[in-house]
Amino acid sequence: MWKKGELEEGPGAVSPAAQPSSRQTAPTGGRREPATIGPSITIKGEVSGDEDLMIQGKVDGTVTLHQHNVTIGQEGRVKADVAGKIVVVEGEVEGDLRGAEQVVLRRSARVKGNISAPRVSLEDGARFRGGIDMNEAGAKASAPAVFPADHSSRGREAKASGGTVDAPKGEASKA
Amino acid sequence: MRPTADESPTLEVYHSPGLEAALRVVRAGGGDRVLDLGPAVSANLEFLSSSARHLRVADLLSDHQERDEADAAGRGLLVDPAWGPFDLVLAWDVLSYLEPEGAAEVVASITEACSPGACLFALVTITKEATDRSVVFVVRDGTTLEYRPAPARQRHLRSAKPAAVQRLLAPFRVERSFVLRNGFQEYVAVLE
């Protein structure tokens, strides 16, 4: 289950750490802009590195920055599997997204592929088709039960008010 | 009430006995693999991922718009069996936007992607007047749904009688159905 704190932030909310990494702390303690693949750049092959990355261009291949954040900007067009600590998508991705901490799909995101991360945040308006797998640690921490018990009192109230008619065994009652 | 073509769509919240029953079935079976045929909705994702170990969002109707091989009737819209097996399929009102033959193809492909005992939750409009205004269903909790207009998704919503729905869903067996005042009928069916 999503951790309580995340739910309180609301759908699409992103922790400060998940914001596009324009002000990440460099190993030396100073501020450091993420490396950027600009809109006019096309890369075919493997992208890896040891700093945060903003993609505004086109990438075909793989993007692997396990210890750092990857942001696919609104102009980014990626056909690649992307792995990072936090992966934020504002543009288009065709490929699998793997976030060690979180995957965030912004309103403008268009993603076709699978997502694997302990936490996934999706802003309304984002387009996504694919599978979502919570990793083992995240799932265990957040989902102690399979589809936790519902609120039976709510159901009674609704039935008492005549809002629904229950017709068991497939035979619908007349409303 | 669900908006007609002439009314402004509004957000509506209602108690969903069908969703409640479907979750109960899945819970009893210990299932945790969910297929959502609707579009990706953040609230649904949050609710489902809280308990589902594996969740797949198929967004079939967007597929319908984008894929050349999917014709106007909805033929060619398929769920890949390799995505499964699933324990719960949330069809929402997706099948109501398809011609019967397209809907039957979708159900057949869902069947292949599910294990026996899997549960299917579907909504069908029961109002006589058709509407071209489609909605998106949003899970508030395990017993409450809301539906919002989907302005970018103008589609013709077809009504269907219970017998036709039961034939369509076979080999899923309709365990329960619920007629709602808002113009929908909810179905909970289990794969035999």
mmCIF file of C-alpha atoms in Angstrom:
data_model
loop_
_atom_site.group_PDB
_atom_site.id
_atom_site.type_symbol
_atom_site.label_atom_id
_atom_site.label_comp_id
_atom_site.label_asym_id
_atom_site.label_seq_id
_atom_site.Cartn_x
_atom_site.Cartn_y
_atom_site.Cartn_z
ATOM 1 C CA MET A 1 0.000 0.000 0.000
ATOM 2 C CA TRP A 2 1.187 3.500 -0.577
ATOM 3 C CA LYS A 3 2.760 4.857 2.524
ATOM 4 C CA LYS A 4 0.498 7.152 4.448
ATOM 5 C CA GLY A 5 2.621 10.207 3.868
ATOM 6 C CA GLU A 6 2.399 9.781 0.111
ATOM 7 C CA LEU A 7 -1.342 9.522 0.126
ATOM 8 C CA GLU A 8 -1.574 12.736 2.059
ATOM 9 C CA GLU A 9 0.356 14.478 -0.652
ATOM 10 C CA GLY A 10 -2.374 13.602 -3.141
ATOM 11 C CA PRO A 11 -2.321 12.064 -6.594
ATOM 12 C CA GLY A 12 0.641 13.042 -8.598
ATOM 13 C CA ALA A 13 2.392 14.576 -5.672
ATOM 14 C CA VAL A 14 6.091 14.182 -5.751
ATOM 15 C CA SER A 15 8.489 14.439 -2.927
ATOM 16 C CA PRO A 16 11.098 17.159 -3.183
ATOM 17 C CA ALA A 17 13.638 14.557 -4.083
ATOM 18 C CA ALA A 18 11.602 13.625 -7.137
ATOM 19 C CA GLN A 19 11.456 17.091 -8.603
ATOM 20 C CA PRO A 20 13.415 17.562 -11.794
ATOM 21 C CA SER A 21 16.902 17.575 -10.560
ATOM 22 C CA SER A 22 18.017 21.065 -11.366
ATOM 23 C CA ARG A 23 19.390 21.627 -7.902
ATOM 24 C CA GLN A 24 20.968 18.356 -6.936
ATOM 25 C CA THR A 25 23.754 18.391 -4.479
ATOM 26 C CA ALA A 26 27.042 17.478 -6.002
ATOM 27 C CA PRO A 27 29.423 15.184 -4.170
ATOM 28 C CA THR A 28 31.475 18.204 -3.209
ATOM 29 C CA GLY A 29 28.495 19.795 -1.471
ATOM 30 C CA GLY A 30 27.795 22.428 -4.127
ATOM 31 C CA ARG A 31 24.776 22.741 -6.420
ATOM 32 C CA ARG A 32 24.984 21.078 -9.771
ATOM 33 C CA GLU A 33 22.764 21.193 -12.804
ATOM 34 C CA PRO A 34 21.905 17.853 -14.370
ATOM 35 C CA ALA A 35 23.603 16.872 -17.555
ATOM 36 C CA THR A 36 21.293 17.598 -20.454
ATOM 37 C CA ILE A 37 20.714 15.954 -23.786
ATOM 38 C CA GLY A 38 19.353 18.865 -25.756
ATOM 39 C CA PRO A 39 16.391 18.882 -28.131
ATOM 40 C CA SER A 40 18.535 18.716 -31.252
ATOM 41 C CA ILE A 41 20.568 15.751 -30.038
ATOM 42 C CA THR A 42 19.916 12.159 -31.082
ATOM 43 C CA ILE A 43 21.715 9.327 -29.359
ATOM 44 C CA LYS A 44 21.605 5.715 -30.445
ATOM 45 C CA GLY A 45 23.212 3.370 -27.988
ATOM 46 C CA GLU A 46 23.886 3.122 -24.293
ATOM 47 C CA VAL A 47 23.729 6.153 -22.049
ATOM 48 C CA SER A 48 25.243 5.812 -18.599
ATOM 49 C CA GLY A 49 26.948 8.066 -16.125
ATOM 50 C CA ASP A 50 27.445 9.277 -12.619
ATOM 51 C CA GLU A 51 25.260 12.359 -12.449
ATOM 52 C CA ASP A 52 21.638 13.323 -12.925
ATOM 53 C CA LEU A 53 20.409 13.527 -16.485
ATOM 54 C CA MET A 54 17.763 15.554 -18.301
ATOM 55 C CA ILE A 55 16.755 14.263 -21.729
ATOM 56 C CA GLN A 56 15.134 16.737 -24.082
ATOM 57 C CA GLY A 57 16.367 15.050 -27.241
ATOM 58 C CA LYS A 58 15.977 11.618 -28.774
ATOM 59 C CA VAL A 59 17.508 8.486 -27.337
ATOM 60 C CA ASP A 60 17.304 5.016 -28.838
ATOM 61 C CA GLY A 61 18.978 2.323 -26.792
ATOM 62 C CA THR A 62 19.348 2.194 -23.038
ATOM 63 C CA VAL A 63 19.663 4.774 -20.289
ATOM 64 C CA THR A 64 21.243 3.500 -17.100
ATOM 65 C CA LEU A 65 22.030 5.746 -14.150
ATOM 66 C CA HIS A 66 21.238 3.583 -11.195
ATOM 67 C CA GLN A 67 22.425 6.026 -8.553
ATOM 68 C CA HIS A 68 21.040 9.167 -10.145
ATOM 69 C CA ASN A 69 17.841 10.748 -11.309
ATOM 70 C CA VAL A 70 16.705 10.684 -14.912
ATOM 71 C CA THR A 71 14.181 13.166 -16.283
ATOM 72 C CA ILE A 72 12.713 12.794 -19.746
ATOM 73 C CA GLY A 73 11.617 16.353 -20.455
ATOM 74 C CA GLN A 74 8.606 17.440 -22.439
ATOM 75 C CA GLU A 75 10.631 17.454 -25.620
ATOM 76 C CA GLY A 76 12.275 14.132 -24.869
ATOM 77 C CA ARG A 77 11.538 11.173 -27.144
ATOM 78 C CA VAL A 78 13.001 7.988 -25.777
ATOM 79 C CA LYS A 79 12.874 4.496 -27.179
ATOM 80 C CA ALA A 80 14.874 2.815 -24.516
ATOM 81 C CA ASP A 81 14.768 1.047 -21.218
ATOM 82 C CA VAL A 82 15.488 3.651 -18.563
ATOM 83 C CA ALA A 83 16.905 2.926 -15.121
ATOM 84 C CA GLY A 84 17.592 5.489 -12.440
ATOM 85 C CA LYS A 85 17.110 6.300 -8.794
ATOM 86 C CA ILE A 86 14.116 8.483 -9.562
ATOM 87 C CA VAL A 87 12.772 8.507 -13.099
ATOM 88 C CA VAL A 88 10.529 11.416 -14.079
ATOM 89 C CA VAL A 89 8.756 11.428 -17.439
ATOM 90 C CA GLU A 90 7.288 14.536 -19.025
ATOM 91 C CA GLY A 91 7.768 13.480 -22.640
ATOM 92 C CA GLU A 92 7.411 10.234 -24.563
ATOM 93 C CA VAL A 93 8.927 6.894 -23.696
ATOM 94 C CA GLU A 94 8.628 3.564 -25.394
ATOM 95 C CA GLY A 95 10.446 1.143 -23.171
ATOM 96 C CA ASP A 96 10.620 -0.066 -19.614
ATOM 97 C CA LEU A 97 11.155 2.296 -16.690
ATOM 98 C CA ARG A 98 12.924 1.101 -13.590
ATOM 99 C CA GLY A 99 13.219 3.384 -10.598
ATOM 100 C CA ALA A 100 15.177 2.344 -7.535
ATOM 101 C CA GLU A 101 13.089 4.777 -5.490
ATOM 102 C CA GLN A 102 10.277 6.114 -7.633
ATOM 103 C CA VAL A 103 8.862 6.598 -11.106
ATOM 104 C CA VAL A 104 6.849 9.743 -11.783
ATOM 105 C CA LEU A 105 4.694 10.293 -14.863
ATOM 106 C CA ARG A 106 3.803 13.943 -15.327
ATOM 107 C CA ARG A 107 0.609 15.167 -16.959
ATOM 108 C CA SER A 108 2.285 15.425 -20.354
ATOM 109 C CA ALA A 109 3.877 11.971 -20.216
ATOM 110 C CA ARG A 110 3.207 9.351 -22.871
ATOM 111 C CA VAL A 111 4.592 5.974 -21.855
ATOM 112 C CA LYS A 112 4.275 2.569 -23.424
ATOM 113 C CA GLY A 113 6.199 -0.021 -21.474
ATOM 114 C CA ASN A 114 6.517 -1.508 -18.038
ATOM 115 C CA ILE A 115 7.272 0.252 -14.787
ATOM 116 C CA SER A 116 9.159 -1.257 -11.917
ATOM 117 C CA ALA A 117 9.576 0.804 -8.760
ATOM 118 C CA PRO A 118 8.614 0.788 -5.087
ATOM 119 C CA ARG A 119 6.541 3.915 -5.694
ATOM 120 C CA VAL A 120 4.792 5.078 -8.817
ATOM 121 C CA SER A 121 3.161 8.458 -9.206
ATOM 122 C CA LEU A 122 0.919 9.302 -12.121
ATOM 123 C CA GLU A 123 -0.527 12.728 -12.735
ATOM 124 C CA ASP A 124 -4.006 12.833 -14.264
ATOM 125 C CA GLY A 125 -3.689 13.322 -17.962
ATOM 126 C CA ALA A 126 -0.625 11.151 -18.285
ATOM 127 C CA ARG A 127 -0.994 8.373 -20.812
ATOM 128 C CA PHE A 128 0.352 4.994 -19.803
ATOM 129 C CA ARG A 129 -0.016 1.527 -21.169
ATOM 130 C CA GLY A 130 1.879 -1.330 -19.661
ATOM 131 C CA GLY A 131 2.556 -3.250 -16.533
ATOM 132 C CA ILE A 132 3.450 -1.998 -13.103
ATOM 133 C CA ASP A 133 5.415 -4.089 -10.699
ATOM 134 C CA MET A 134 6.150 -3.015 -7.190
ATOM 135 C CA ASN A 135 9.490 -4.356 -6.166
ATOM 136 C CA GLU A 136 9.661 -6.812 -3.340
ATOM 137 C CA ALA A 137 10.721 -4.385 -0.643
ATOM 138 C CA GLY A 138 8.189 -1.751 -1.568
ATOM 139 C CA ALA A 139 5.338 -4.173 -1.868
ATOM 140 C CA LYS A 140 6.007 -5.778 1.456
ATOM 141 C CA ALA A 141 6.317 -2.481 3.213
ATOM 142 C CA SER A 142 3.139 -1.109 1.774
ATOM 143 C CA ALA A 143 0.786 -4.033 1.240
ATOM 144 C CA PRO A 144 0.481 -6.332 4.202
ATOM 145 C CA ALA A 145 -2.835 -7.714 2.957
ATOM 146 C CA VAL A 146 -4.313 -8.546 -0.400
ATOM 147 C CA PHE A 147 -7.142 -6.086 -1.109
ATOM 148 C CA PRO A 148 -7.805 -5.074 2.476
ATOM 149 C CA ALA A 149 -11.274 -5.422 3.868
ATOM 150 C CA ASP A 150 -13.793 -2.876 2.702
ATOM 151 C CA HIS A 151 -15.976 -0.595 4.724
ATOM 152 C CA SER A 152 -19.076 -2.623 5.334
ATOM 153 C CA SER A 153 -20.899 0.190 7.105
ATOM 154 C CA ARG A 154 -20.708 2.250 3.941
ATOM 155 C CA GLY A 155 -22.307 -0.564 1.989
ATOM 156 C CA ARG A 156 -25.176 -0.898 4.423
ATOM 157 C CA GLU A 157 -25.863 2.784 4.310
ATOM 158 C CA ALA A 158 -26.027 2.778 0.543
ATOM 159 C CA LYS A 159 -28.313 -0.220 0.405
ATOM 160 C CA ALA A 160 -30.549 1.183 3.081
ATOM 161 C CA SER A 161 -30.911 4.347 1.080
ATOM 162 C CA GLY A 162 -32.091 2.380 -1.890
ATOM 163 C CA GLY A 163 -29.170 3.419 -4.010
ATOM 164 C CA THR A 164 -28.590 -0.057 -5.326
ATOM 165 C CA VAL A 165 -30.417 -3.294 -5.860
ATOM 166 C CA ASP A 166 -28.525 -6.494 -5.360
ATOM 167 C CA ALA A 167 -29.552 -9.329 -7.615
ATOM 168 C CA PRO A 168 -27.567 -12.443 -6.726
ATOM 169 C CA LYS A 169 -26.713 -15.191 -9.156
ATOM 170 C CA GLY A 170 -26.689 -13.047 -12.214
ATOM 171 C CA GLU A 171 -30.313 -12.086 -12.292
ATOM 172 C CA ALA A 172 -30.604 -8.366 -12.205
ATOM 173 C CA SER A 173 -33.437 -6.906 -10.277
ATOM 174 C CA LYS A 174 -35.499 -4.137 -11.708
ATOM 175 C CA ALA A 175 -34.466 -0.776 -10.412
ATOM 176 C CA MET B 1 -27.513 10.505 -12.771
ATOM 177 C CA ARG B 2 -25.125 9.878 -15.602
ATOM 178 C CA PRO B 3 -25.213 12.850 -17.978
ATOM 179 C CA THR B 4 -27.066 12.579 -21.231
ATOM 180 C CA ALA B 5 -25.685 14.009 -24.424
ATOM 181 C CA ASP B 6 -27.358 17.350 -23.758
ATOM 182 C CA GLU B 7 -26.231 17.795 -20.193
ATOM 183 C CA SER B 8 -23.004 19.074 -18.843
ATOM 184 C CA PRO B 9 -21.011 16.225 -17.410
ATOM 185 C CA THR B 10 -20.341 16.418 -13.715
ATOM 186 C CA LEU B 11 -18.382 14.397 -11.276
ATOM 187 C CA GLU B 12 -20.603 11.812 -9.635
ATOM 188 C CA VAL B 13 -19.838 9.652 -6.646
ATOM 189 C CA TYR B 14 -21.694 6.478 -5.852
ATOM 190 C CA HIS B 15 -21.476 3.364 -3.801
ATOM 191 C CA SER B 16 -20.357 0.497 -6.026
ATOM 192 C CA PRO B 17 -21.575 -2.864 -4.769
ATOM 193 C CA GLY B 18 -20.042 -4.481 -7.838
ATOM 194 C CA LEU B 19 -16.538 -3.295 -7.102
ATOM 195 C CA GLU B 20 -17.008 -4.249 -3.480
ATOM 196 C CA ALA B 21 -18.116 -7.746 -4.471
ATOM 197 C CA ALA B 22 -15.326 -8.171 -6.993
ATOM 198 C CA LEU B 23 -12.679 -7.201 -4.487
ATOM 199 C CA ARG B 24 -14.234 -9.611 -2.015
ATOM 200 C CA VAL B 25 -13.919 -12.440 -4.525
ATOM 201 C CA VAL B 26 -10.312 -11.606 -5.259
ATOM 202 C CA ARG B 27 -9.500 -11.188 -1.609
ATOM 203 C CA ALA B 28 -10.961 -14.588 -0.826
ATOM 204 C CA GLY B 29 -8.837 -16.165 -3.497
ATOM 205 C CA GLY B 30 -5.692 -14.368 -2.450
ATOM 206 C CA GLY B 31 -5.290 -12.819 -5.865
ATOM 207 C CA ASP B 32 -2.983 -9.905 -6.460
ATOM 208 C CA ARG B 33 -2.614 -9.598 -10.232
ATOM 209 C CA VAL B 34 -4.842 -6.981 -11.796
ATOM 210 C CA LEU B 35 -5.633 -6.043 -15.376
ATOM 211 C CA ASP B 36 -7.208 -2.619 -15.857
ATOM 212 C CA LEU B 37 -8.755 -2.202 -19.301
ATOM 213 C CA GLY B 38 -9.397 1.485 -18.743
ATOM 214 C CA PRO B 39 -7.061 4.426 -19.025
ATOM 215 C CA ALA B 40 -4.373 5.063 -16.468
ATOM 216 C CA VAL B 41 -5.902 7.055 -13.618
ATOM 217 C CA SER B 42 -3.741 8.136 -10.729
ATOM 218 C CA ALA B 43 -6.303 7.377 -8.022
ATOM 219 C CA ASN B 44 -6.957 3.917 -9.447
ATOM 220 C CA LEU B 45 -3.279 3.264 -9.666
ATOM 221 C CA GLU B 46 -2.822 4.261 -6.058
ATOM 222 C CA PHE B 47 -5.669 2.094 -4.864
ATOM 223 C CA LEU B 48 -4.809 -0.964 -6.907
ATOM 224 C CA SER B 49 -1.086 -0.837 -6.419
ATOM 225 C CA SER B 50 -1.682 -0.764 -2.693
ATOM 226 C CA SER B 51 -2.615 -4.412 -2.859
ATOM 227 C CA ALA B 52 -1.795 -5.724 -6.292
ATOM 228 C CA ARG B 53 1.635 -7.138 -6.765
ATOM 229 C CA HIS B 54 1.280 -6.832 -10.492
ATOM 230 C CA LEU B 55 -0.899 -4.315 -12.265
ATOM 231 C CA ARG B 56 -1.281 -3.855 -15.991
ATOM 232 C CA VAL B 57 -3.025 -0.913 -17.564
ATOM 233 C CA ALA B 58 -4.258 -1.827 -21.033
ATOM 234 C CA ASP B 59 -6.132 1.382 -21.950
ATOM 235 C CA LEU B 60 -7.890 -0.518 -24.715
ATOM 236 C CA LEU B 61 -9.955 2.369 -25.982
ATOM 237 C CA SER B 62 -6.909 4.493 -26.601
ATOM 238 C CA ASP B 63 -5.534 1.518 -28.438
ATOM 239 C CA HIS B 64 -8.732 1.515 -30.389
ATOM 240 C CA GLN B 65 -8.114 5.047 -31.549
ATOM 241 C CA GLU B 66 -4.497 4.585 -32.395
ATOM 242 C CA ARG B 67 -4.215 1.198 -33.996
ATOM 243 C CA ASP B 68 -5.039 0.779 -37.644
ATOM 244 C CA GLU B 69 -5.818 -2.885 -37.254
ATOM 245 C CA ALA B 70 -8.533 -2.159 -34.731
ATOM 246 C CA ASP B 71 -11.558 -1.314 -36.822
ATOM 247 C CA ALA B 72 -14.508 0.794 -35.856
ATOM 248 C CA ALA B 73 -16.287 -2.179 -34.325
ATOM 249 C CA GLY B 74 -13.402 -2.815 -31.990
ATOM 250 C CA ARG B 75 -12.166 -5.957 -33.686
ATOM 251 C CA GLY B 76 -8.464 -6.434 -33.268
ATOM 252 C CA LEU B 77 -8.413 -5.098 -29.723
ATOM 253 C CA LEU B 78 -6.810 -7.869 -27.775
ATOM 254 C CA VAL B 79 -5.332 -8.533 -24.400
ATOM 255 C CA ASP B 80 -2.038 -10.345 -24.747
ATOM 256 C CA PRO B 81 -2.214 -13.655 -22.829
ATOM 257 C CA ALA B 82 1.459 -13.215 -22.037
ATOM 258 C CA TRP B 83 0.538 -10.318 -19.745
ATOM 259 C CA GLY B 84 -1.293 -12.691 -17.443
ATOM 260 C CA PRO B 85 -2.395 -14.633 -15.641
ATOM 261 C CA PHE B 86 -4.649 -12.165 -13.860
ATOM 262 C CA ASP B 87 -6.861 -12.579 -10.821
ATOM 263 C CA LEU B 88 -8.970 -9.470 -11.363
ATOM 264 C CA VAL B 89 -9.984 -7.718 -14.560
ATOM 265 C CA LEU B 90 -11.479 -4.243 -14.310
ATOM 266 C CA ALA B 91 -13.320 -3.770 -17.562
ATOM 267 C CA TRP B 92 -15.252 -0.686 -16.388
ATOM 268 C CA ASP B 93 -17.527 0.317 -19.280
ATOM 269 C CA VAL B 94 -15.013 -0.459 -22.004
ATOM 270 C CA LEU B 95 -17.069 -3.249 -23.550
ATOM 271 C CA SER B 96 -20.047 -0.930 -23.950
ATOM 272 C CA TYR B 97 -18.193 1.174 -26.497
ATOM 273 C CA LEU B 98 -17.549 -1.773 -28.795
ATOM 274 C CA GLU B 99 -19.728 -3.591 -31.271
ATOM 275 C CA PRO B 100 -20.691 -7.070 -30.032
ATOM 276 C CA GLU B 101 -18.134 -8.830 -32.204
ATOM 277 C CA GLY B 102 -15.333 -6.572 -31.015
ATOM 278 C CA ALA B 103 -16.393 -6.964 -27.406
ATOM 279 C CA ALA B 104 -16.497 -10.749 -27.836
ATOM 280 C CA GLU B 105 -12.927 -10.721 -29.136
ATOM 281 C CA VAL B 106 -11.811 -8.729 -26.138
ATOM 282 C CA VAL B 107 -13.533 -11.108 -23.724
ATOM 283 C CA ALA B 108 -11.969 -14.094 -25.478
ATOM 284 C CA SER B 109 -8.517 -12.594 -25.137
ATOM 285 C CA ILE B 110 -9.166 -11.719 -21.492
ATOM 286 C CA THR B 111 -10.169 -15.316 -20.881
ATOM 287 C CA GLU B 112 -6.847 -16.515 -22.209
ATOM 288 C CA ALA B 113 -5.047 -14.138 -19.903
ATOM 289 C CA CYS B 114 -6.853 -15.297 -16.773
ATOM 290 C CA SER B 115 -6.722 -18.336 -14.549
ATOM 291 C CA PRO B 116 -9.849 -20.174 -13.441
ATOM 292 C CA GLY B 117 -11.401 -18.291 -10.568
ATOM 293 C CA ALA B 118 -10.395 -14.912 -11.934
ATOM 294 C CA CYS B 119 -12.933 -12.153 -11.410
ATOM 295 C CA LEU B 120 -14.214 -9.706 -14.021
ATOM 296 C CA PHE B 121 -15.873 -6.419 -13.065
ATOM 297 C CA ALA B 122 -17.799 -4.623 -15.791
ATOM 298 C CA LEU B 123 -20.343 -1.837 -16.072
ATOM 299 C CA VAL B 124 -22.985 -1.563 -18.744
ATOM 300 C CA THR B 125 -25.319 1.318 -19.354
ATOM 301 C CA ILE B 126 -28.974 0.462 -19.065
ATOM 302 C CA THR B 127 -30.392 3.753 -20.213
ATOM 303 C CA LYS B 128 -32.219 3.571 -23.517
ATOM 304 C CA GLU B 129 -30.797 6.741 -24.919
ATOM 305 C CA ALA B 130 -27.285 6.420 -26.237
ATOM 306 C CA THR B 131 -24.724 9.022 -25.346
ATOM 307 C CA ASP B 132 -21.561 10.031 -27.083
ATOM 308 C CA ARG B 133 -20.046 11.349 -23.912
ATOM 309 C CA SER B 134 -17.781 8.846 -22.250
ATOM 310 C CA VAL B 135 -16.609 8.852 -18.689
ATOM 311 C CA VAL B 136 -13.666 7.683 -16.669
ATOM 312 C CA PHE B 137 -14.243 5.689 -13.497
ATOM 313 C CA VAL B 138 -12.159 6.552 -10.491
ATOM 314 C CA VAL B 139 -11.802 4.428 -7.373
ATOM 315 C CA ARG B 140 -12.284 6.391 -4.169
ATOM 316 C CA ASP B 141 -12.036 3.330 -2.003
ATOM 317 C CA GLY B 142 -12.994 -0.312 -2.143
ATOM 318 C CA THR B 143 -16.693 0.487 -2.108
ATOM 319 C CA THR B 144 -16.988 3.876 -3.761
ATOM 320 C CA LEU B 145 -16.514 4.993 -7.336
ATOM 321 C CA GLU B 146 -16.795 8.300 -9.028
ATOM 322 C CA TYR B 147 -17.040 8.981 -12.698
ATOM 323 C CA ARG B 148 -15.711 11.970 -14.489
ATOM 324 C CA PRO B 149 -16.216 13.124 -18.037
ATOM 325 C CA ALA B 150 -13.529 12.177 -20.479
ATOM 326 C CA PRO B 151 -13.759 15.050 -22.956
ATOM 327 C CA ALA B 152 -11.105 13.664 -25.231
ATOM 328 C CA ARG B 153 -12.921 10.379 -25.494
ATOM 329 C CA GLN B 154 -16.184 10.889 -27.295
ATOM 330 C CA ARG B 155 -17.582 7.484 -27.994
ATOM 331 C CA HIS B 156 -20.928 5.922 -28.525
ATOM 332 C CA LEU B 157 -22.034 4.076 -25.404
ATOM 333 C CA ARG B 158 -24.354 1.157 -26.072
ATOM 334 C CA SER B 159 -26.801 -0.360 -23.664
ATOM 335 C CA ALA B 160 -27.175 -4.114 -23.271
ATOM 336 C CA LYS B 161 -29.627 -6.387 -21.582
ATOM 337 C CA PRO B 162 -28.502 -8.803 -18.883
ATOM 338 C CA ALA B 163 -28.937 -11.900 -21.036
ATOM 339 C CA ALA B 164 -26.780 -10.412 -23.760
ATOM 340 C CA VAL B 165 -24.128 -9.417 -21.252
ATOM 341 C CA GLN B 166 -24.083 -12.892 -19.758
ATOM 342 C CA ARG B 167 -23.623 -14.390 -23.225
ATOM 343 C CA LEU B 168 -20.904 -11.900 -23.989
ATOM 344 C CA LEU B 169 -18.971 -12.588 -20.816
ATOM 345 C CA ALA B 170 -19.032 -16.378 -21.096
ATOM 346 C CA PRO B 171 -17.014 -18.381 -20.097
ATOM 347 C CA PHE B 172 -17.018 -15.944 -17.206
ATOM 348 C CA ARG B 173 -20.078 -16.791 -15.143
ATOM 349 C CA VAL B 174 -22.015 -13.817 -13.815
ATOM 350 C CA GLU B 175 -22.121 -14.271 -10.073
ATOM 351 C CA ARG B 176 -23.838 -11.047 -9.192
ATOM 352 C CA SER B 177 -25.167 -7.981 -10.892
ATOM 353 C CA PHE B 178 -26.396 -4.683 -9.557
ATOM 354 C CA VAL B 179 -28.779 -2.250 -11.150
ATOM 355 C CA LEU B 180 -27.854 1.263 -10.162
ATOM 356 C CA ARG B 181 -29.895 4.398 -10.153
ATOM 357 C CA ASN B 182 -27.258 6.242 -12.093
ATOM 358 C CA GLY B 183 -28.045 4.272 -15.233
ATOM 359 C CA PHE B 184 -25.384 1.617 -15.003
ATOM 360 C CA GLN B 185 -25.586 -2.049 -14.227
ATOM 361 C CA GLU B 186 -22.552 -3.595 -12.594
ATOM 362 C CA TYR B 187 -21.526 -7.188 -13.262
ATOM 363 C CA VAL B 188 -19.246 -9.405 -11.252
ATOM 364 C CA ALA B 189 -18.302 -12.551 -13.143
ATOM 365 C CA VAL B 190 -15.943 -15.395 -12.340
ATOM 366 C CA LEU B 191 -14.016 -17.495 -14.820
ATOM 367 C CA GLU B 192 -15.011 -21.119 -14.509
#
